[in-house]
Each structure stands twice: as structure tokens, then as C-alpha cells.
Amino acid sequence: MRIALAQQNYVIGDFEGNREKIISGIREARNQHADIVVFSELCVCGYAPRDFLEFNDFIEKSYESINKIAAEADGIAVIVGAPSRNENPKGKDLYNSAFFLENKKIKKVIHKTLLPTYDIFDEVRYFESNTTFETVEFKEKKIALVICEDLWNTVQYSLYVTTPMDELKKQNPDFIINISASPFDYRQATERISMLQEITSSYNLAIFYCNTIGAQTELIFDGGSLVMSPNGKVFDEMPYFSEKINFYDSDEVQKNALQSNEQAKEKIKLIHDGLIQGIADYFKKLKFTKAILGLSGGIDSAVVLCLATEALGKENVFAVLLPSEFSSEHSVSDSIGLCKNLGVEYDEISIENVFNEYLKSLTKQFAGTSFNIAEENLQARIRAGMLMAISNKKGYILLNTSNKSETAVGYGTLYGDMCGGLSVIGDVYKTDVYHLANFINQRKNIIPKNIILKEPSAELHANQKDSDSLPEYAILDKILFQYIECRKGPREIFDMGFEKNLVEQILKMVNTNEYKRYQTPPILRVSPKAFGSGRRLPIVGKYLS
Amino acid sequence: MRIALAQQNYVIGDFEGNREKIISGIREARNQHADIVVFSELCVCGYAPRDFLEFNDFIEKSYESINKIAAEADGIAVIVGAPSRNENPKGKDLYNSAFFLENKKIKKVIHKTLLPTYDIFDEVRYFESNTTFETVEFKEKKIALVICEDLWNTVQYSLYVTTPMDELKKQNPDFIINISASPFDYRQATERISMLQEITSSYNLAIFYCNTIGAQTELIFDGGSLVMSPNGKVFDEMPYFSEKINFYDSDEVQKNALQSNEQAKEKIKLIHDGLIQGIADYFKKLKFTKAILGLSGGIDSAVVLCLATEALGKENVFAVLLPSEFSSEHSVSDSIGLCKNLGVEYDEISIENVFNEYLKSLTKQFAGTSFNIAEENLQARIRAGMLMAISNKKGYILLNTSNKSETAVGYGTLYGDMCGGLSVIGDVYKTDVYHLANFINQRKNIIPKNIILKEPSAELHANQKDSDSLPEYAILDKILFQYIECRKGPREIFDMGFEKNLVEQILKMVNTNEYKRYQTPPILRVSPKAFGSGRRLPIVGKYLS
């Protein structure tokens, strides 16, 4: 049997656009003599539709689209993902389903059993869990058709009491087809393969696993659709971050692959490519063209400028230098050097006059006080005011340049440098921002060396250095990683050998700055635990704070 | 049997403070000769602890606290709510549990079956669902002990396949005890009684229902703990928004109440009291004292000033008037009148000089363009800059004054009037803001009549009126209510008789402004569908947009 896996990029709620893309995939697969073409989870409406699912109108539009797609299932079987209605008045209104289309009709609807509800996932919010298990019969083969998480209940990942494959195995399926919308992080492709290997070894079946690609605001999908032989060898891993249809002969896959055909998995390159996809789709899907950002002379804004230029083209990025009396001379010259290396347009606007005018207007309120965080934050807010004024005037979208380390400890100004439509590196620790800079410079020396070598500084008062307020990033990032990604408590982190006071101080900074992160722009997610919808903490609370 | 219901206000993660409060409740109940004292759901750690539950350290602290509380269960039985560990390696790590404490020990742990996962609830994110059902035997009575949502599966509310009371009924319980953390909205107390009446009529049992009170950032809890006789009469409804312990004789309750002893349920008063609780707890629990806000001369900031003054005291509120060249004279005089009526301190700071200095600095970027949204937003952002400067200098917390109507359609400036630590009326439609103003003026004429009567205006350009960009609020709010609260689609709203173009325009405004709401402060929730964690929509998408 010839199976086509269609790895495509959808827009949430764009039923027409998604349908056109799916139909063109069906036609290509039919031309290439495929017996079945497989699309990804919830491809009809785009993943994740979130509370749009609560609108009856949205579900109706989805059904209309499925019927139009079914009309194309002629001489080829088609598997698409979409919500389906639960006819039982008890329980949630919907299932997360795979529609098996054949002979211009819906032949079978298979529902998802394991509904991820952790991190960025909220599926129980919308869907009822499936409780009946049946393979799909097609051309004398029995297919175990499952949806994404349905495979993720193994020895390594044991979040659920039910194991759908244990039920389906009883019907002696010939192979497994899985439709997924499995979000990217730098470690996900490795985990996915490891999990599928556990599945093949448990059930001795070939797997055809179709994932989506593209970014949906903060969530990035990497593709990397997989075909695995029953012996656990990767028969093929489709490329990351590109749309593609590949074709496979199921008999050949079942014969067991001898050699793994895998994509390279280098963490910094994956993060880099993920961020490019994230920026590009944010602009493309919202129909924006141009980005604006403030360039401080530091490494964070430099890296974001490089990424934006790669994602959008140098003609679509506009940099603004906003020096104050506290800006060092090299901040401006390094920034100009970077813009010239990239060939992007830039402007320089001093914030000094507006700053002084603010201080004049606030004479009464500031009387008798000395320069402190109020004046520091004011500068950051004036910069944001300038950038947003240009953004509003020209229709450019402001990119945020905060990194994960400073976002974690609240080392940033709300309504100042924390502004922007999209946070590009808010899920990248400072130490990895350096790695990204070096990765970018590997191909060509774009980022001036001085930007990489200088000591980090917010330059909001004379001779300020990040190290005045923060421990060195090499240590800070390690402690943050244990707390945020690994969810270790203070006692567990002390026991790893970090200093007690330092750990307590850092954890307190993270917890007391939840209020700032609440108002932060969406952050492109590249790690297993990003700030945003995947990490939900109370603002008012008293725990490690 | 003498049953005490302890309606208390907890702080999330404050194990020590919560424990002290619970222990003082136990001692009072014992002094008053109660047989059992009942506390609310997850009272040991505070509700909703959210992702703190993913920290092993947090769960350990919770168990330590339960053991200390158990030591007080001497001569009295105690029911407290806390997370408990799931010993099965499959499934989620925790249960949401009721601990029945007796003779200084944990006698029984009952787990929650129905885990709300919709709107602001995320319980499946953390908890495994209970599958075994057993009553608790105590002093020759059989108690059906259930947790909050466990009762909410009736004919009216049929979200679940399992009905815990059907299982428990088989063991012939004598009465029901329910421990809850059921968040407030203006309609919740009515729904709660209606649901409990369905329960009493189905099972013919008395109910003792203990709810928490107090605000946890945006979530407000109203208390209103209930005792209901088997005939569906409210034997007692405890007061809203205050801590209290009440005592009931279970035999008397079972005899059937003749008269309902209910609290009054007037929508605008409920909203008013809920907002006061919300402001007060935000400040108290974060140990802030003073609030600052910008006073525009319009009704929104006037109402917020009144509410803040009532919640925090007039000595703890500071108002700032920030006129520009577009401000009408009455904006300033009306604002001063209001401050004087309330006795709150105020300052006036013109934004004109800073505005002009910004325009000078932006000469190159703004060249050849005419005054538009860029200059309008700039004024709002300068105001925010002034307010945040004073906030940072003096440690006052900025209150946001945006209403729900403008938040819905994006009629506000990000990093401008959308700033603040807490949005007070972001869940109150403009038409209800007027009702709140009139409610406040009922007791005493505090808000100058002109503020209530004047036509709404942002005053960001000459002679601007809200009605230039928006339909009249009476119609706008009705359409928004159908879309947001009732989740009706465009076709359903046309069919109610609203104009098609207008509906499409408004729905599009709501959907395309999701990006602004993503960065809005936490909004005190007083309606069944507030912006914030209870309404989750994609920013990048193409649906009704």
C-alpha cells in the first residue's frame, strides 16, 4: 500500500485556506498513485483552535469543510483531523477526531483517547475522551489509526490509565497511522523518536506519523514526520520547518529499515530555525510586512535583529538606536556596524530631551528623591514610546528582545523594554543567546565581536552592569533551568551544590515577578517549559516569595 | 450532630498563615461544641495553586501542614481540602482531596471525581479523577463527603459521564457535606442554589456546603456557604464577602426548613462588593498599601477611584489628572470635584510639554504625515509614563480603569491606558459602569453629575467622541454579551435582529484585538465570562477577522 504523508502549515480558523491546501495535497498524492494520503491533527481548523471550539458556528464551518474535502476523496483515501460532535448529552460536546474519507464519503471517525492537559495543552477543556477502539479496514489492511498523544503512554511517559494501542492490538492491525500536532522544542524530535521506538518494540508494528509544521503565535511546530519500521529504525524522518509530501510503500517499511534516515538534531540550530519559523509565520499569518526593534548595542537585540532579517528580509526590518546620556559610545557604533553588516535601515533618536522634559513635569512628585529605579524605568519607557510611535505611524510591528534569564528574574521594565507584538528570544537563556550569536557568526561575521564580548549592561544609570544586580549568567541560568524546566524546589537545588542564599534569592525573584510576565508579549516557545500559556502561576501568592 | 462551616479567606502558598487560620477555626468550633468543623476546598494551600502543584516541594509542605492541623483534631472532627498524592504510577500525580481528620489522625481521604476544566478551571491539568466511592462514618452518621464540582452534574449541568452522588446514594448516607472553592460571578449564587435544589430533590438529603471567600488576583470568591434542607429550602446562606463560622444542628436541618434564609442578590451590588473584595485582597495579600490612578474626567476612572477609596481608604489612594491640549475644561474641574468629594489627594500634571518634545524628537520619522493614531496613542503612553514614574518613585500600585466594552473592541492604547497592576472594571460593560456609578451615588452624591451625563470621549484629538468609532454602548454591549458570554456566532446574532454589518464589524474588532488583551493586566472577574485565563483564544488566526 502506498501511503503519502502531507506535512503542511495551516492557519487557525482559516477553513478555506486550509481546505485548499489539503485538497491540493490530495490531488498531488492521487497523481503520485498513493492509496492513502494522511494530513495532521485538527488540520481542517488549524491547531490549536482553543476557545473557538466553543462556538457552534466554528464547528459548523469545520463540518462544511470536511464535506468539501470528502468530495475529493475519489480514487484515494484521505485522513484529516477535525473536531467532531459528541452525540451523548453527557460529557464534553466534542471529540478530537480523525476522519477517514473514502469514495467521497466519511467512512469512519476515530476519536482521540488521551487528551493532553498539561504545559501548553488544554484538550480536556474541549474534548471528551474516546472509550471504544476499532481499527480501520482499507484494501485488506487493518490500520490502527490514532491521534497524537494516543501513542504517548509508555513506560517513559505514563500520564494515563488507558493505553489505546493495547486495545487496538487485540484486533491485529497491520500498521499504525498517527496524525499529530506536536509542538516543537529543542528536545522534542529526539523524544518523539525514542517514544516511537518504545511503541514499535512493544507492538512490532510499522508507524506512519504525520505532524504539522508552522508557527501559531507562540507555538511552533517542526514537522519531522516519521516513518518507523517495526524494528525501531527510522525509515524516514521528514525535514523540519518545511512543507512536504512524501510517499512510502507500507510493505517496504514493514520489511525493517537497515539504516536510519534521520535529520540532524543540534540544539542551537534547532532553536535558530524554530525562531525563524516563529517570526516568519507571525508576520505572514497576520499579514504584517515590516518589523521594528530597538537596538541597544547589547547581544540580545543584536541576535533578534539577525533573526528578524533572516525571517523577513533585510528590506523589512527597521532598527532604531535610542541612546541616552548613560549609553556608552560603543553602543551606538556597534549597533551601526551591525545594521551595515546586515544591510538594514536604521535611525538614531536620542531620548535625552524627552527624559529631561519628563523630569521637569515631575518636579513636584520627584522633589527630594534621588535617582533610582523610577528614572531608570522611565528611560526604558521613553524608548518604548518612541518605538511604538513609529510602529503606529508606519505600521511596523515591534519585536521584543528580552531573553529568558531576565524575563525570569524580572530584570526588565514593564511597558518599556518588555513591550512588543512578539517576544523572539524570551524562551532562550542568556547563555544560549551567546551560542545563537556564535552560530549566526559561523556562516559570516555579522555580529560585531565587541557586542559578543562586552559585559552585559542595561545602561540605565552611570556604569551600570547586569552583574551589579544579578549573579553571573552561567550560574543564574543553571539555577533557573532547575527551577523552571525541571520544577525542582529550593531544597533539591541546594542539594545540587548551589549556594542556599543565592538559590532562595533567585527563586524569590522569579516568583515575585510573575506580575510582569503576565503582561509580557507572547514568547516563541523553543524549550520544554516556556513562559506563557504553558506555565501558569498565581500572581498573588506567598510561596518562595 | 453539630456541624460548623468555616468560611475563610486564604493566601495561595501561605501554608503557615492558612494553617493558623484553620487552627483558630478548629478551636472556636470546639469551644462552641461542634462535632465537625468543615473548611473549604484546597484550603491548606489556597485555591487555585495552579502550577505550584507541579512542585514536589509544594506538596510536601502541604502534607506537613495537614499533619500539624490533624494534631488539633482532638475532641472534634475536621474536614480540610488539600492535594494528595496518587500512589498509582499511571495517571496524574495528585488528587484534589478532602482530608477527614479525627483523633489527631487522618481518618480518611476522599478524592474529587469531577474535575472542572473549562473557563478559569484547569483541574485535569493537575489531578487524577476519583473512581471509588465511599461514605465517611462518624458518630453513627454516614456522610456523603464530596468536593465542589462533584455535585455539579445534574440535568441542568451535564458535563460529565459519572455522577458521584448516584454512587454514594447506594450507601444510604444521612446528609451531604460539600467543600468548595467556587468563584464568584454576579449570577453564581443563584445558580448554586438552583443546582443544590436539584440535588436535594433527587436524593432527598440535607446539604452542608462550605465555600471560601476572598480574591486571588483576578478570581474572587464570595462565600455564601449554604445549608439546605432536603425539601430544597435554604436553611441558611452565609454572608457574601466576609469570614465567618456558623453552627448547625444536622437534625434540625433535616427536619426541613420552613422559610428560606437567603442573602439578597442584586447584580450591581454584587459586582460592587466583589470588586471591593478584589481590590482589597490584591493589596493586602501582596502587602501593598497605596494605589495610584489617572483621572480623566470620564466615568470609568471616576468609578474606579470610588471603588479603590472604599476598598483601601481615602488616605491610600492618589489620583493624577493628566490633561493635554485636547482635554476639555470640565475634565479637570469634574475630576477635582470628585477628589474633593472623596477626600483623596490628587496632583495635576500636564502632558503637553513631554508630548511636544516627543514630536520634536520624532520629526524625521513623522515628517509628511498628519496627526493620527500614532499621536493619539502617544498621549495615552505619556500618561502611563507619568503614572508609572510616580508608581515607581513612591511605591504606589497603578490601577487600570479600562471597562469591558473597550477592552473587547480594542478601544484603548497598549502601554497607555491599558497599563496597571490590576484592572478593576475590565469585566464590567460600559452600560454597567453607569449602573455602578448610580449605585455609588445612591448612598451619597459622590460622583459629580456631569461625569455621569457627559458624552464618553477619549479626548485624544479635538472634539473626539467614542461614538465616532463605536456604535452606541447600549447596542455594542448587547452584541458583545451574545458573543462573549453566550458564545453565539455571527449568524445567531443576526437572527436576534441586530444589523449584519454591525455584528460583523464588532466581532472582527473583538477577534483582531486579542493581541492587546494578551498584554492586559489581570482583570477582576465578576461575570460568567471574563477576559483573562477563562477565555483563551489564539492571536494568530483567521476566524471572523
PDB file of C-alpha atoms in Angstrom, chain A residues 111-274:
ATOM      1  CA  HIS A 111     -11.693   9.787  18.343  1.00  0.00           C
ATOM      2  CA  LYS A 112      -8.683  10.714  20.406  1.00  0.00           C
ATOM      3  CA  THR A 113      -8.441   8.893  23.741  1.00  0.00           C
ATOM      4  CA  LEU A 114      -5.554  10.552  25.539  1.00  0.00           C
ATOM      5  CA  LEU A 115      -6.153  14.278  25.786  1.00  0.00           C
ATOM      6  CA  PRO A 116      -3.027  16.177  26.814  1.00  0.00           C
ATOM      7  CA  THR A 117      -3.830  18.659  29.559  1.00  0.00           C
ATOM      8  CA  TYR A 118      -0.529  19.976  30.850  1.00  0.00           C
ATOM      9  CA  ASP A 119       2.020  22.581  29.806  1.00  0.00           C
ATOM     10  CA  ILE A 120       0.558  24.356  26.747  1.00  0.00           C
ATOM     11  CA  PHE A 121      -2.138  21.702  26.223  1.00  0.00           C
ATOM     12  CA  ASP A 122      -5.769  22.158  27.274  1.00  0.00           C
ATOM     13  CA  GLU A 123      -7.540  19.366  25.417  1.00  0.00           C
ATOM     14  CA  VAL A 124      -9.833  18.209  28.222  1.00  0.00           C
ATOM     15  CA  ARG A 125     -11.139  21.768  28.213  1.00  0.00           C
ATOM     16  CA  TYR A 126     -12.849  20.963  24.914  1.00  0.00           C
ATOM     17  CA  PHE A 127     -12.911  17.269  24.190  1.00  0.00           C
ATOM     18  CA  GLU A 128     -14.451  14.111  25.588  1.00  0.00           C
ATOM     19  CA  SER A 129     -12.117  11.146  25.749  1.00  0.00           C
ATOM     20  CA  ASN A 130     -12.742   8.176  23.447  1.00  0.00           C
ATOM     21  CA  THR A 131     -13.672   4.864  25.075  1.00  0.00           C
ATOM     22  CA  THR A 132     -14.205   2.461  22.139  1.00  0.00           C
ATOM     23  CA  PHE A 133     -11.452   1.050  19.976  1.00  0.00           C
ATOM     24  CA  GLU A 134     -11.643  -0.153  16.414  1.00  0.00           C
ATOM     25  CA  THR A 135      -9.137  -0.472  13.583  1.00  0.00           C
ATOM     26  CA  VAL A 136      -9.932   0.906  10.131  1.00  0.00           C
ATOM     27  CA  GLU A 137     -10.118  -1.662   7.335  1.00  0.00           C
ATOM     28  CA  PHE A 138      -8.886  -0.486   3.969  1.00  0.00           C
ATOM     29  CA  LYS A 139      -7.719  -2.511   0.927  1.00  0.00           C
ATOM     30  CA  GLU A 140      -7.368  -5.657   3.053  1.00  0.00           C
ATOM     31  CA  LYS A 141      -5.209  -3.948   5.619  1.00  0.00           C
ATOM     32  CA  LYS A 142      -6.185  -3.168   9.181  1.00  0.00           C
ATOM     33  CA  ILE A 143      -4.961   0.233  10.259  1.00  0.00           C
ATOM     34  CA  ALA A 144      -4.528   1.275  13.886  1.00  0.00           C
ATOM     35  CA  LEU A 145      -5.422   4.928  13.407  1.00  0.00           C
ATOM     36  CA  VAL A 146      -4.533   7.065  16.429  1.00  0.00           C
ATOM     37  CA  ILE A 147      -4.192  10.735  17.193  1.00  0.00           C
ATOM     38  CA  CYS A 148      -1.007  12.306  18.553  1.00  0.00           C
ATOM     39  CA  GLU A 149      -0.966  11.766  22.359  1.00  0.00           C
ATOM     40  CA  ASP A 150      -2.687   8.381  21.937  1.00  0.00           C
ATOM     41  CA  LEU A 151       0.781   6.850  21.452  1.00  0.00           C
ATOM     42  CA  TRP A 152       2.386   8.780  24.322  1.00  0.00           C
ATOM     43  CA  ASN A 153       1.524   6.393  27.142  1.00  0.00           C
ATOM     44  CA  THR A 154       4.540   4.172  27.555  1.00  0.00           C
ATOM     45  CA  VAL A 155       6.959   3.225  30.294  1.00  0.00           C
ATOM     46  CA  GLN A 156       8.719   6.584  29.872  1.00  0.00           C
ATOM     47  CA  TYR A 157       5.512   8.616  29.697  1.00  0.00           C
ATOM     48  CA  SER A 158       2.801   7.227  31.933  1.00  0.00           C
ATOM     49  CA  LEU A 159       0.306  10.015  32.390  1.00  0.00           C
ATOM     50  CA  TYR A 160      -2.788   7.945  31.621  1.00  0.00           C
ATOM     51  CA  VAL A 161      -4.587   4.899  32.911  1.00  0.00           C
ATOM     52  CA  THR A 162      -5.747   3.764  29.453  1.00  0.00           C
ATOM     53  CA  THR A 163      -3.365   2.694  26.664  1.00  0.00           C
ATOM     54  CA  PRO A 164      -5.150   2.868  23.286  1.00  0.00           C
ATOM     55  CA  MET A 165      -2.604   0.678  21.464  1.00  0.00           C
ATOM     56  CA  ASP A 166      -3.166  -2.145  23.979  1.00  0.00           C
ATOM     57  CA  GLU A 167      -6.826  -2.114  22.935  1.00  0.00           C
ATOM     58  CA  LEU A 168      -6.178  -1.793  19.206  1.00  0.00           C
ATOM     59  CA  LYS A 169      -3.521  -4.516  19.220  1.00  0.00           C
ATOM     60  CA  LYS A 170      -6.235  -7.049  20.068  1.00  0.00           C
ATOM     61  CA  GLN A 171      -7.610  -6.561  16.550  1.00  0.00           C
ATOM     62  CA  ASN A 172      -4.250  -7.436  14.915  1.00  0.00           C
ATOM     63  CA  PRO A 173      -3.612  -4.263  12.948  1.00  0.00           C
ATOM     64  CA  ASP A 174      -1.075  -4.259  10.097  1.00  0.00           C
ATOM     65  CA  PHE A 175       0.449  -0.917  10.916  1.00  0.00           C
ATOM     66  CA  ILE A 176      -0.113   2.316  12.819  1.00  0.00           C
ATOM     67  CA  ILE A 177      -1.026   5.700  11.393  1.00  0.00           C
ATOM     68  CA  ASN A 178      -0.723   8.633  13.789  1.00  0.00           C
ATOM     69  CA  ILE A 179      -1.875  12.161  12.997  1.00  0.00           C
ATOM     70  CA  SER A 180      -0.222  14.762  15.188  1.00  0.00           C
ATOM     71  CA  ALA A 181       0.137  18.408  16.021  1.00  0.00           C
ATOM     72  CA  SER A 182       3.130  18.007  18.262  1.00  0.00           C
ATOM     73  CA  PRO A 183       4.760  21.300  19.173  1.00  0.00           C
ATOM     74  CA  PHE A 184       8.442  21.894  18.782  1.00  0.00           C
ATOM     75  CA  ASP A 185      11.008  22.344  21.454  1.00  0.00           C
ATOM     76  CA  TYR A 186      14.735  21.722  21.064  1.00  0.00           C
ATOM     77  CA  ARG A 187      14.426  18.272  22.579  1.00  0.00           C
ATOM     78  CA  GLN A 188      11.115  17.137  21.132  1.00  0.00           C
ATOM     79  CA  ALA A 189      12.288  15.388  17.937  1.00  0.00           C
ATOM     80  CA  THR A 190      14.615  13.177  19.985  1.00  0.00           C
ATOM     81  CA  GLU A 191      11.892  12.314  22.490  1.00  0.00           C
ATOM     82  CA  ARG A 192       9.440  11.590  19.708  1.00  0.00           C
ATOM     83  CA  ILE A 193      11.747   9.024  18.138  1.00  0.00           C
ATOM     84  CA  SER A 194      12.531   7.462  21.488  1.00  0.00           C
ATOM     85  CA  MET A 195       8.814   7.167  22.273  1.00  0.00           C
ATOM     86  CA  LEU A 196       8.016   5.656  18.857  1.00  0.00           C
ATOM     87  CA  GLN A 197      10.812   3.144  19.359  1.00  0.00           C
ATOM     88  CA  GLU A 198       9.159   2.046  22.571  1.00  0.00           C
ATOM     89  CA  ILE A 199       5.909   1.623  20.611  1.00  0.00           C
ATOM     90  CA  THR A 200       7.459  -0.414  17.785  1.00  0.00           C
ATOM     91  CA  SER A 201       9.261  -2.655  20.241  1.00  0.00           C
ATOM     92  CA  SER A 202       6.069  -3.206  22.259  1.00  0.00           C
ATOM     93  CA  TYR A 203       3.752  -3.908  19.327  1.00  0.00           C
ATOM     94  CA  ASN A 204       6.094  -4.910  16.491  1.00  0.00           C
ATOM     95  CA  LEU A 205       4.299  -2.657  14.002  1.00  0.00           C
ATOM     96  CA  ALA A 206       5.407  -0.057  11.481  1.00  0.00           C
ATOM     97  CA  ILE A 207       4.376   3.517  12.209  1.00  0.00           C
ATOM     98  CA  PHE A 208       3.424   6.331   9.836  1.00  0.00           C
ATOM     99  CA  TYR A 209       3.412   9.527  11.872  1.00  0.00           C
ATOM    100  CA  CYS A 210       2.280  12.781  10.253  1.00  0.00           C
ATOM    101  CA  ASN A 211       2.997  16.068  12.038  1.00  0.00           C
ATOM    102  CA  THR A 212       2.154  19.650  11.132  1.00  0.00           C
ATOM    103  CA  ILE A 213       4.651  22.474  10.686  1.00  0.00           C
ATOM    104  CA  GLY A 214       4.500  26.208  11.144  1.00  0.00           C
ATOM    105  CA  ALA A 215       4.036  28.649  13.995  1.00  0.00           C
ATOM    106  CA  GLN A 216       0.742  29.627  15.618  1.00  0.00           C
ATOM    107  CA  THR A 217       1.652  32.733  17.603  1.00  0.00           C
ATOM    108  CA  GLU A 218       3.994  31.378  20.314  1.00  0.00           C
ATOM    109  CA  LEU A 219       3.607  27.700  19.442  1.00  0.00           C
ATOM    110  CA  ILE A 220       5.989  26.379  16.816  1.00  0.00           C
ATOM    111  CA  PHE A 221       5.550  23.051  15.028  1.00  0.00           C
ATOM    112  CA  ASP A 222       8.597  21.459  13.452  1.00  0.00           C
ATOM    113  CA  GLY A 223       7.160  18.732  11.215  1.00  0.00           C
ATOM    114  CA  GLY A 224       9.738  15.961  11.238  1.00  0.00           C
ATOM    115  CA  SER A 225       7.027  13.471  10.253  1.00  0.00           C
ATOM    116  CA  LEU A 226       8.281   9.962  10.814  1.00  0.00           C
ATOM    117  CA  VAL A 227       8.126   6.554   9.270  1.00  0.00           C
ATOM    118  CA  MET A 228       9.489   3.820  11.503  1.00  0.00           C
ATOM    119  CA  SER A 229       9.984   0.130  10.797  1.00  0.00           C
ATOM    120  CA  PRO A 230       8.869  -2.482  13.310  1.00  0.00           C
ATOM    121  CA  ASN A 231      12.497  -2.925  14.389  1.00  0.00           C
ATOM    122  CA  GLY A 232      12.602   0.658  15.679  1.00  0.00           C
ATOM    123  CA  LYS A 233      14.775   2.008  12.868  1.00  0.00           C
ATOM    124  CA  VAL A 234      13.774   5.374  11.434  1.00  0.00           C
ATOM    125  CA  PHE A 235      12.844   4.539   7.845  1.00  0.00           C
ATOM    126  CA  ASP A 236      12.464   8.247   7.147  1.00  0.00           C
ATOM    127  CA  GLU A 237      12.268  11.462   9.108  1.00  0.00           C
ATOM    128  CA  MET A 238      10.830  14.308   7.039  1.00  0.00           C
ATOM    129  CA  PRO A 239      12.598  17.680   7.192  1.00  0.00           C
ATOM    130  CA  TYR A 240      11.949  20.200   9.935  1.00  0.00           C
ATOM    131  CA  PHE A 241      10.252  23.511   9.218  1.00  0.00           C
ATOM    132  CA  SER A 242       9.212  22.891   5.637  1.00  0.00           C
ATOM    133  CA  GLU A 243       6.056  21.738   3.882  1.00  0.00           C
ATOM    134  CA  LYS A 244       6.397  18.478   2.005  1.00  0.00           C
ATOM    135  CA  ILE A 245       4.550  15.383   0.855  1.00  0.00           C
ATOM    136  CA  ASN A 246       6.459  12.112   0.956  1.00  0.00           C
ATOM    137  CA  PHE A 247       5.407   8.682  -0.270  1.00  0.00           C
ATOM    138  CA  TYR A 248       6.075   5.292   1.292  1.00  0.00           C
ATOM    139  CA  ASP A 249       5.356   1.678   0.416  1.00  0.00           C
ATOM    140  CA  SER A 250       3.997   0.055   3.564  1.00  0.00           C
ATOM    141  CA  ASP A 251       5.416  -3.373   2.659  1.00  0.00           C
ATOM    142  CA  GLU A 252       8.884  -1.919   2.319  1.00  0.00           C
ATOM    143  CA  VAL A 253       8.644  -0.136   5.653  1.00  0.00           C
ATOM    144  CA  GLN A 254       7.468  -3.319   7.311  1.00  0.00           C
ATOM    145  CA  LYS A 255      10.466  -5.241   5.984  1.00  0.00           C
ATOM    146  CA  ASN A 256      12.538  -3.293   8.513  1.00  0.00           C
ATOM    147  CA  ALA A 257      14.869  -0.480   7.587  1.00  0.00           C
ATOM    148  CA  LEU A 258      18.549  -1.203   7.784  1.00  0.00           C
ATOM    149  CA  GLN A 259      19.736   2.362   8.115  1.00  0.00           C
ATOM    150  CA  SER A 260      18.237   5.297   9.962  1.00  0.00           C
ATOM    151  CA  ASN A 261      17.408   8.273   7.806  1.00  0.00           C
ATOM    152  CA  GLU A 262      17.219  10.960  10.465  1.00  0.00           C
ATOM    153  CA  GLN A 263      17.510  14.737  10.482  1.00  0.00           C
ATOM    154  CA  ALA A 264      20.403  16.321  12.381  1.00  0.00           C
ATOM    155  CA  LYS A 265      19.411  17.459  15.869  1.00  0.00           C
ATOM    156  CA  GLU A 266      21.742  20.181  17.097  1.00  0.00           C
ATOM    157  CA  LYS A 267      20.131  22.233  19.875  1.00  0.00           C
ATOM    158  CA  ILE A 268      21.254  25.720  18.847  1.00  0.00           C
ATOM    159  CA  LYS A 269      20.476  25.147  15.173  1.00  0.00           C
ATOM    160  CA  LEU A 270      17.036  23.813  16.094  1.00  0.00           C
ATOM    161  CA  ILE A 271      16.348  26.878  18.263  1.00  0.00           C
ATOM    162  CA  HIS A 272      17.588  29.141  15.475  1.00  0.00           C
ATOM    163  CA  ASP A 273      15.413  27.508  12.829  1.00  0.00           C
ATOM    164  CA  GLY A 274      12.413  27.405  15.160  1.00  0.00           C
TER     165      GLY A 274
END
